[in-house]
mmCIF file of C-alpha atoms in Angstrom:
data_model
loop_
_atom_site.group_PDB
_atom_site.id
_atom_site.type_symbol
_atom_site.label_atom_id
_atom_site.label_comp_id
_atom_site.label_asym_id
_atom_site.label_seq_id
_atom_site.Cartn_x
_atom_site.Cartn_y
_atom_site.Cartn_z
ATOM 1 C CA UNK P 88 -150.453 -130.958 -53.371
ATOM 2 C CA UNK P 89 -149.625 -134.181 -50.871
ATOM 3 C CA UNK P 90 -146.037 -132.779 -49.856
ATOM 4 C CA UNK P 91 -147.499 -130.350 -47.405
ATOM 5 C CA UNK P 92 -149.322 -132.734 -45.051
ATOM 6 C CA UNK P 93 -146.681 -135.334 -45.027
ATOM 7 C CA UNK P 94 -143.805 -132.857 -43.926
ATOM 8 C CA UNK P 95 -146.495 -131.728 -41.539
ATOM 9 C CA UNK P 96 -147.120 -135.146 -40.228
ATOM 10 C CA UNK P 97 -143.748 -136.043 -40.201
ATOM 11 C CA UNK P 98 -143.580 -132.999 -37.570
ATOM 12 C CA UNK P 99 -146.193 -134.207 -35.336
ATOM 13 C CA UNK P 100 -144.686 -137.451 -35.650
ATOM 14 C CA UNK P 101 -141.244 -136.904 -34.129
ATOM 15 C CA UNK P 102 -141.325 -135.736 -30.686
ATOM 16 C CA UNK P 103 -138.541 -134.885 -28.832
ATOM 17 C CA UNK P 104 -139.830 -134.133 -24.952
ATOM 18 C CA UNK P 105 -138.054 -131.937 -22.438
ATOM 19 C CA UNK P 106 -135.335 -133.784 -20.118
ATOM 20 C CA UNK P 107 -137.092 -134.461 -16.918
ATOM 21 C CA UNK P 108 -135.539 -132.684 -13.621
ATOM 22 C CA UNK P 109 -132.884 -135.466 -12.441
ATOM 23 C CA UNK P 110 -128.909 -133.582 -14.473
ATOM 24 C CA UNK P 111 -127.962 -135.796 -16.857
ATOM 25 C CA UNK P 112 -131.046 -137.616 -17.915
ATOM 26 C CA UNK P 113 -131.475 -137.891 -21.838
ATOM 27 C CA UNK P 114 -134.753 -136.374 -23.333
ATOM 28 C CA UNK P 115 -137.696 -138.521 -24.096
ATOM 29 C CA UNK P 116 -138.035 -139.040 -27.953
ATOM 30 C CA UNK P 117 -141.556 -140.136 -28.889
ATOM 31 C CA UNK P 118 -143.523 -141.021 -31.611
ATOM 32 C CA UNK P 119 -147.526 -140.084 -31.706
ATOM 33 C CA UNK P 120 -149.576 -141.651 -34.708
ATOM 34 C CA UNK P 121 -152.686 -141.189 -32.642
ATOM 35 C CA UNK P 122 -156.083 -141.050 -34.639
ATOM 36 C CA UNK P 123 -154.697 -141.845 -38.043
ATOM 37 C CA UNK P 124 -157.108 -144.204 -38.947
ATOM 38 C CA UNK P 125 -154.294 -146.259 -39.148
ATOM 39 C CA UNK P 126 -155.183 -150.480 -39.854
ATOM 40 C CA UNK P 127 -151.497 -151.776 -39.401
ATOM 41 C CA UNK P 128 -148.125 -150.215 -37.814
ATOM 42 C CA UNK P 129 -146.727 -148.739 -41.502
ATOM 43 C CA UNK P 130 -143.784 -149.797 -43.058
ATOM 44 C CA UNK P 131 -142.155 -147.217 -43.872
ATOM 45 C CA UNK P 132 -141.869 -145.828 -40.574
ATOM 46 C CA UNK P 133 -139.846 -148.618 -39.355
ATOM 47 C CA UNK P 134 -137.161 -147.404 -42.267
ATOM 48 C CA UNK P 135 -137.835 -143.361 -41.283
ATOM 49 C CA UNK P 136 -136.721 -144.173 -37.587
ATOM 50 C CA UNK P 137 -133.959 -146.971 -38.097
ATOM 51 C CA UNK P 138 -131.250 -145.269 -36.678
ATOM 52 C CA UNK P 139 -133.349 -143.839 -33.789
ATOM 53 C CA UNK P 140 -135.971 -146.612 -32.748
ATOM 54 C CA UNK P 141 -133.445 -147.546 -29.920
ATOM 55 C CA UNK P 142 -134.239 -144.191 -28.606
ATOM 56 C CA UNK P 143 -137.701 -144.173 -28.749
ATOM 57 C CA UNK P 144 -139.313 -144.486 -25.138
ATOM 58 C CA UNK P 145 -143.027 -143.881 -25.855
ATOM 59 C CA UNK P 146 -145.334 -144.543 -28.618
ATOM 60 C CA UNK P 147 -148.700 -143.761 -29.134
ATOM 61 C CA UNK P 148 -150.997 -145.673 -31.307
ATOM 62 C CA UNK P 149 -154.296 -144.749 -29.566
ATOM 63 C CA UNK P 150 -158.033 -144.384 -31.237
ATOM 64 C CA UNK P 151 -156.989 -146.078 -35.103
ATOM 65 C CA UNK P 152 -157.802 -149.185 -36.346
ATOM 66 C CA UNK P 153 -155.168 -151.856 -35.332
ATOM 67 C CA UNK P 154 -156.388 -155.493 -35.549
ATOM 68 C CA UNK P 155 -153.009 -156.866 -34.256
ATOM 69 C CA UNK P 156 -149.301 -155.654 -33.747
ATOM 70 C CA UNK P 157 -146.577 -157.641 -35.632
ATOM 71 C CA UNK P 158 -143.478 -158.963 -33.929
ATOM 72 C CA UNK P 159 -141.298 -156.245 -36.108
ATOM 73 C CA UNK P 160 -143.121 -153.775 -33.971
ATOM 74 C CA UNK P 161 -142.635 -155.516 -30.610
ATOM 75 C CA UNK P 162 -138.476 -156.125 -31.361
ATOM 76 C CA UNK P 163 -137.798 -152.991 -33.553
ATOM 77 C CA UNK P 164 -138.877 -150.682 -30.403
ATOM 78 C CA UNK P 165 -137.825 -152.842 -27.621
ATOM 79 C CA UNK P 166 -136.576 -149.937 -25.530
ATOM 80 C CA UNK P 167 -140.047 -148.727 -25.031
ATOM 81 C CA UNK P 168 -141.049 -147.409 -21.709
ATOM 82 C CA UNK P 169 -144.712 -146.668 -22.198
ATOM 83 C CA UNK P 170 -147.065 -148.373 -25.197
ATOM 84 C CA UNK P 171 -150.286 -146.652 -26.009
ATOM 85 C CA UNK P 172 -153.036 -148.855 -27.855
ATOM 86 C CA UNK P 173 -156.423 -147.319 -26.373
ATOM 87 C CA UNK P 174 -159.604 -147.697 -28.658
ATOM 88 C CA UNK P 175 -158.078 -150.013 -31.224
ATOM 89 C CA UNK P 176 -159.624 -153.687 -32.465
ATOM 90 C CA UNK P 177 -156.675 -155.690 -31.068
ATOM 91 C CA UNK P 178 -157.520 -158.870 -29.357
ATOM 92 C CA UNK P 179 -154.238 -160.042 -28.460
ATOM 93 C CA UNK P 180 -150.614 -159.593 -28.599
ATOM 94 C CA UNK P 181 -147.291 -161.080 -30.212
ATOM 95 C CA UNK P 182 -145.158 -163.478 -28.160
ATOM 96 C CA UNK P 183 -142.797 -160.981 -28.933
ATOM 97 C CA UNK P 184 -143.789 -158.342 -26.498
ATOM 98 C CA UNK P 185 -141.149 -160.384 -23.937
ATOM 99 C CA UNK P 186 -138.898 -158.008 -26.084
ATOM 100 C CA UNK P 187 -140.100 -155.169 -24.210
ATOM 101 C CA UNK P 188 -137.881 -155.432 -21.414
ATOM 102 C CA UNK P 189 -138.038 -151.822 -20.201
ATOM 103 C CA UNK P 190 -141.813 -151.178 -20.664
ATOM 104 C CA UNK P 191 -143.344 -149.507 -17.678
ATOM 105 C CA UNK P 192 -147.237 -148.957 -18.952
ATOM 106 C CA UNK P 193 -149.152 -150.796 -21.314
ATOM 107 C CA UNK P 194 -152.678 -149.150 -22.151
ATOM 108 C CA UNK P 195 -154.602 -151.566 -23.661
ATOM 109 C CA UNK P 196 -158.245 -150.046 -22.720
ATOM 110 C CA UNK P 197 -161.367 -149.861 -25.280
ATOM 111 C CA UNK P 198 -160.266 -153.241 -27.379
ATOM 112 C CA UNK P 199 -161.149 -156.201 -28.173
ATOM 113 C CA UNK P 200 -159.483 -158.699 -24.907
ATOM 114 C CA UNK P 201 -161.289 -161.754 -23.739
ATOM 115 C CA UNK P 202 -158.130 -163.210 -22.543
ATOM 116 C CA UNK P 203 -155.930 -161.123 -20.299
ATOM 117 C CA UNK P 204 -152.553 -161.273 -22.492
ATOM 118 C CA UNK P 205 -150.463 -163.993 -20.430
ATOM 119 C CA UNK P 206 -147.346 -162.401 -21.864
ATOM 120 C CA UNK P 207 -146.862 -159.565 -19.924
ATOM 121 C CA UNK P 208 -146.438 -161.333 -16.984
ATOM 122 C CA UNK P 209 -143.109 -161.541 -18.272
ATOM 123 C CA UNK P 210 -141.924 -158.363 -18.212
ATOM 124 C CA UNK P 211 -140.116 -157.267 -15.261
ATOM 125 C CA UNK P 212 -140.169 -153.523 -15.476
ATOM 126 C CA UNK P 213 -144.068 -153.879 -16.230
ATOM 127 C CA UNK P 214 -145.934 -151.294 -13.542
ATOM 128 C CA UNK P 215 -149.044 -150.610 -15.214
ATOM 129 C CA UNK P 216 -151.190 -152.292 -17.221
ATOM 130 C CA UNK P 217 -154.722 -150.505 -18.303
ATOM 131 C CA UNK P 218 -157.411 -153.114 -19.748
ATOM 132 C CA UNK P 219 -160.677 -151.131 -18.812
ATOM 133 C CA UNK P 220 -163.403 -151.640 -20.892
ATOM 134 C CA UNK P 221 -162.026 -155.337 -22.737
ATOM 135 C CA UNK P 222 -164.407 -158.407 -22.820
ATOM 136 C CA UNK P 223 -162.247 -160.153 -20.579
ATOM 137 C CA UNK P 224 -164.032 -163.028 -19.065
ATOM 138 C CA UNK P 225 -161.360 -164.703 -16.870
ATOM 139 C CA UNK P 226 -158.149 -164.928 -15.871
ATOM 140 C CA UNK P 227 -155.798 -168.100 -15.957
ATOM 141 C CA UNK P 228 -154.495 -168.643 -12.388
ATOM 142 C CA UNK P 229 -151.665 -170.262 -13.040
ATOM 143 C CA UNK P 230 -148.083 -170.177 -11.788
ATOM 144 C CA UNK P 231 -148.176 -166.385 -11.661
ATOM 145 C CA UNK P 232 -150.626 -165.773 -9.288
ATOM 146 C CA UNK P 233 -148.125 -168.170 -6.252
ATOM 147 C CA UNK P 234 -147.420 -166.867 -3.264
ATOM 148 C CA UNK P 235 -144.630 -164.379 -3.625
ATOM 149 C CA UNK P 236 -143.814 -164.798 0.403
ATOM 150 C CA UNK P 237 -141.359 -166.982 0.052
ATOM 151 C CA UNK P 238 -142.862 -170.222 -0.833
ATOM 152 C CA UNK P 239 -141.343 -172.663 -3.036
#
């Protein structure tokens, strides 16, 4: 029988972590679809967590089989604080990523980069980005790489 091993991975799936030391401070809610073999984000998960996605502050995605990300996935969990992709086949990401305003670590290691994605320059909160072992075989200098001393 199937039922068994969805409610079970519906368990796994919904995380809610403990509230970190500072009083007040909401719990992390998290979502882990790690090593799920997994070829796109599925659908029905975006209906499952409608009413909480705005909550959700870390997802993991690591070691499946992602070719790409859609822009659904980039603007339905734009309050993300950390995005896990490790070991996947993606080779770049959606324009819509600028959605991720809050996002504080991208890993991105063990895929498929030749081009260091220029969108994340744009995202302010953006602390760490992890891109170790990519095929990326330069960078594009542009504007963001000015002098941040003051010149104009």
């Amino acid at each position: 029988m199937r039922k068994p091993a969805t409610k079970r991975k519906q368990e796994l799936f919904f995380a809610t972590g403990q509230p970190h030391s500072r009083v007040g401070r909401a719990p992390t809610r998290a979502a882990d679809l790690a090593e799920c073999k997994l070829v796109s984000f599925p659908i029905g998960i975006y209906k499952v967590l409608r009413n909480v996605s705005g909550q959700i502050h870390l997802i993991t995605l690591a070691n499946n089989e992602l070719k790409s990300l859609t822009s659904k996935f980039m603007t339905t969990f734009s309050q993300l604080r950390e995005l896990h992709l490790e070991g996947n086949f993606l080779h770049r990401l959606p324009s819509e990523v600028s959605a991720l305003q809050h996002l504080k670590a991208i890993d991105l290691s063990r895929n498929q980069f030749q081009d260091f994605p220029e969108q994340l320059t744009s995202l302010p909160a953006l602390e760490t980005i992890n891109l170790e072992e990519n095929e990326i075989v330069g960078l594009s200098l542009g504007s963001h790489c000015g002098s941040q001393s003051g010149d104009k």
